[in-house]
Coordinates of C-alpha atoms and ligand atoms in Angstrom, one line a residue:
M1 CA 4.6 14.8 50.8
A2 CA 3.6 15.3 47.3
E3 CA 0.7 13.2 45.9
K4 CA 2.3 11.0 43.0
M5 CA 1.9 12.7 39.3
E6 CA 0.0 10.7 36.4
I7 CA 1.3 12.2 33.2
E8 CA -0.6 10.9 30.5
L9 CA 2.1 10.7 27.4
P10 CA 0.9 11.5 23.9
G11 CA 0.9 8.1 22.0
Y12 CA -0.1 6.2 25.0
K13 CA -3.4 5.8 22.8
L14 CA -4.0 5.4 18.9
P15 CA -7.0 5.3 16.5
L16 CA -6.7 1.7 15.6
V17 CA -8.4 0.8 12.0
E18 CA -7.0 -2.7 11.8
E19 CA -3.8 -4.7 12.7
F20 CA -2.9 -8.0 10.6
F21 CA -0.1 -9.9 10.2
T22 CA 0.8 -10.1 6.9
L23 CA 3.9 -9.8 3.6
Q24 CA 4.9 -6.1 2.8
G25 CA 3.4 -6.1 -0.5
E26 CA 5.1 -2.8 -2.1
G27 CA 8.3 -1.0 -2.3
Y28 CA 11.6 -1.8 -1.3
Q29 CA 10.5 -4.1 1.4
T30 CA 8.4 -6.4 -0.7
G31 CA 7.9 -10.1 0.5
R32 CA 9.2 -9.7 3.5
A33 CA 6.9 -10.6 6.7
A34 CA 5.4 -8.0 8.7
Y35 CA 3.1 -6.6 11.4
F36 CA 0.6 -4.1 9.8
V37 CA -0.5 -1.4 12.3
R38 CA -3.1 0.9 10.4
L39 CA -4.1 4.0 12.4
G40 CA -7.0 6.0 11.5
G41 CA -7.4 9.8 10.3
C42 CA -6.2 11.1 6.9
D43 CA -7.0 14.5 5.7
V44 CA -4.6 14.6 2.5
G45 CA -7.7 13.6 0.3
C46 CA -6.0 11.5 -2.5
S47 CA -8.6 11.0 -5.3
W48 CA -7.5 7.2 -5.7
C49 CA -7.1 6.1 -2.1
D50 CA -7.8 2.9 -1.4
S51 CA -8.2 3.3 2.4
R52 CA -10.9 6.1 2.5
Y53 CA -12.4 3.6 5.4
S54 CA -9.5 5.3 7.6
W55 CA -9.9 8.7 7.2
N56 CA -12.5 9.6 10.3
P57 CA -10.4 8.9 13.1
D58 CA -13.5 9.0 15.0
L59 CA -14.7 6.2 13.7
H60 CA -12.0 3.9 15.1
P61 CA -11.4 3.2 18.9
L62 CA -8.7 4.5 20.7
V63 CA -7.0 1.6 21.4
D64 CA -4.0 1.1 24.3
T65 CA -0.8 1.3 22.7
D66 CA 0.4 -1.4 24.9
K67 CA -2.3 -3.6 23.8
I68 CA -1.2 -3.0 20.2
I69 CA 2.3 -4.2 21.3
E70 CA 1.2 -7.0 23.1
N71 CA -0.7 -8.1 19.5
V72 CA 2.4 -7.6 17.6
L73 CA 4.6 -9.7 20.6
K74 CA 2.0 -12.4 20.4
S75 CA 2.0 -12.6 16.2
G76 CA 6.2 -13.6 16.5
T77 CA 6.7 -11.0 14.0
D78 CA 10.4 -9.6 14.2
S79 CA 8.9 -6.1 11.8
V80 CA 6.4 -3.7 11.9
V81 CA 4.7 -1.2 9.1
V82 CA 2.8 1.2 10.8
T83 CA 0.3 2.8 7.9
G84 CA -2.7 4.5 7.9
G85 CA -4.4 6.7 7.2
E86 CA -1.9 9.2 7.7
P87 CA -0.3 7.7 10.6
L88 CA 1.9 11.0 11.7
M89 CA -1.3 12.9 12.6
W90 CA -0.5 11.1 15.9
D91 CA 2.4 10.7 17.9
L92 CA 4.4 7.7 17.6
D93 CA 7.3 8.1 20.0
Y94 CA 6.0 6.0 22.7
L95 CA 4.8 3.0 20.2
C96 CA 8.3 2.8 18.9
I97 CA 10.2 3.0 22.2
K98 CA 8.6 0.1 23.3
L99 CA 8.7 -1.5 20.0
K100 CA 12.2 -1.4 20.2
E101 CA 12.6 -2.3 23.6
H102 CA 11.5 -5.9 22.1
N103 CA 14.2 -5.4 19.2
I104 CA 11.0 -4.9 16.8
N105 CA 12.2 -3.3 13.3
T106 CA 10.1 -0.2 12.7
F107 CA 8.6 0.8 9.2
I108 CA 6.4 3.4 8.3
E109 CA 4.5 4.6 5.4
T110 CA 3.9 8.1 5.4
S111 CA 2.9 11.1 2.8
G112 CA 5.2 13.2 5.2
A113 CA 2.3 15.4 5.6
Y114 CA 2.5 15.5 9.5
K115 CA 5.6 15.8 11.5
L116 CA 7.8 13.2 12.3
S117 CA 7.7 11.4 15.4
G118 CA 8.9 8.1 16.6
I119 CA 12.1 6.2 16.0
W120 CA 12.0 4.2 12.5
D121 CA 14.4 1.7 11.0
W122 CA 12.9 2.7 7.5
I123 CA 10.8 5.6 6.6
C124 CA 9.0 5.1 3.2
L125 CA 8.0 8.6 2.0
S126 CA 5.0 9.0 -0.4
P127 CA 4.6 12.8 -1.3
K128 CA 1.7 13.6 -2.5
K129 CA 0.4 16.8 -4.0
N130 CA -2.6 17.9 -2.3
M131 CA -0.8 18.1 1.0
P132 CA 3.1 18.1 0.2
P133 CA 5.6 16.8 2.7
V134 CA 6.4 19.3 5.9
G135 CA 9.6 19.8 7.3
K136 CA 12.6 18.1 6.2
I137 CA 11.7 14.3 6.3
Y138 CA 12.6 13.9 2.8
E139 CA 16.8 14.3 4.2
I140 CA 16.3 10.9 6.2
S141 CA 13.8 9.1 4.2
N142 CA 15.2 5.4 2.9
E143 CA 12.5 4.6 0.2
L144 CA 10.8 7.1 -2.0
K145 CA 7.6 5.7 -3.5
V146 CA 5.5 8.0 -5.9
I147 CA 2.2 7.1 -7.3
I148 CA 1.9 7.4 -11.1
Q149 CA -1.7 8.5 -12.0
N150 CA -0.9 10.5 -15.1
T151 CA 2.3 11.4 -17.0
D152 CA 1.8 14.6 -14.9
D153 CA 3.3 12.4 -12.1
F154 CA 6.9 11.6 -13.1
A155 CA 7.4 15.3 -12.4
W156 CA 6.2 15.4 -9.3
A157 CA 8.4 12.2 -8.4
E158 CA 11.8 13.9 -9.8
Q159 CA 11.2 17.0 -7.5
Y160 CA 11.5 15.0 -4.8
R161 CA 14.3 12.8 -6.6
E162 CA 16.5 16.0 -6.0
L163 CA 15.7 16.4 -2.8
V164 CA 15.9 12.5 -0.7
K165 CA 19.7 11.4 0.0
K166 CA 21.8 9.8 -2.7
D167 CA 20.8 6.1 -1.5
C168 CA 17.3 6.5 -0.9
K169 CA 15.5 3.7 -2.9
L170 CA 13.1 5.2 -5.4
F171 CA 10.0 3.7 -6.8
L172 CA 7.2 4.4 -9.2
Q173 CA 4.0 2.8 -8.2
P174 CA 0.6 2.7 -10.8
E175 CA -2.5 3.8 -9.3
W176 CA -4.4 0.6 -9.2
S177 CA -7.4 1.6 -10.9
R178 CA -5.5 2.8 -14.0
F179 CA -3.0 0.4 -13.7
H180 CA -3.1 -0.9 -17.7
L181 CA -3.1 2.6 -18.6
I182 CA -0.3 3.9 -17.3
I183 CA 1.9 0.7 -16.7
P184 CA 3.1 1.3 -20.0
E185 CA 4.3 4.9 -19.6
I186 CA 5.7 3.7 -16.2
V187 CA 7.9 0.9 -18.2
E188 CA 9.1 3.4 -20.8
Y189 CA 10.0 6.2 -18.5
V190 CA 11.9 3.9 -16.1
K191 CA 13.6 2.6 -19.1
K192 CA 14.8 6.0 -19.8
N193 CA 15.7 6.8 -16.2
P194 CA 16.9 3.8 -14.8
Y195 CA 17.6 4.9 -11.3
W196 CA 14.0 4.2 -10.9
R197 CA 12.6 0.6 -9.8
V198 CA 9.0 -0.1 -10.3
S199 CA 6.5 -0.7 -7.4
L200 CA 3.8 -3.0 -7.6
Q201 CA 1.0 -4.0 -5.2
S202 CA 2.2 -7.6 -4.7
H203 CA 0.0 -8.4 -2.0
K204 CA -3.3 -8.2 -4.2
Y205 CA -1.9 -10.4 -6.7
M206 CA -1.3 -12.6 -3.9
H207 CA -4.6 -12.1 -2.1
I208 CA -3.4 -10.8 1.3
P209 CA -4.2 -7.9 3.2
Ligands
SF4_1 FE1 -5.3 7.4 1.3 FE2 -2.6 7.6 1.8 FE3 -3.8 9.6 0.3 FE4 -4.3 9.4 3.1 S1 -2.3 9.8 2.0 S2 -5.5 9.6 1.3 S3 -4.5 7.4 3.4 S4 -3.5 7.4 -0.1

């Protein structure tokens, strides 16, 4: 009789930086309670990145994905936001299949710089100039959130607005360290181009993670 083969599916373990139950602070889902799963690994290299501690995946232990799901369920949440780092560096199919088995809403925050995996109720695409999105993730993204560091970034935002689907929610978000310099420019831009909305990092004002 043939021996039973153990097949190690990718995504059974993920490099976990941190996980916490909080409110979404940014974009269309602002104010919504959600369990955040931050995965390690990112080589996009944004100069203003506020989660540099997540860049090196080797610094973050590989955790059983089942353990992450157990913690999600224990929290009592109905929604999970997977973020990073760049979470699409990892295969997220198993994580999402298991979350869906428990009727958990799945949200992802991604630069789109890696191939899409997972099953998502909401894809927030935040394209970065250093490493633009691959494939056609823009066609299925629910939200486009472009970080504005200087006025050149408006053209980058418009480039992706042309690509996303018609009902995609459009957000411009000031880069935090230049907030006071750039917010007047964003306000004027949105007044002239009202299909955009402003996204503020409201969790920073609420002093929550
Ligand atoms: Fe940081 Fe995100 Fe840019 Fe990666 S893509 S460097 S995690 S801001």
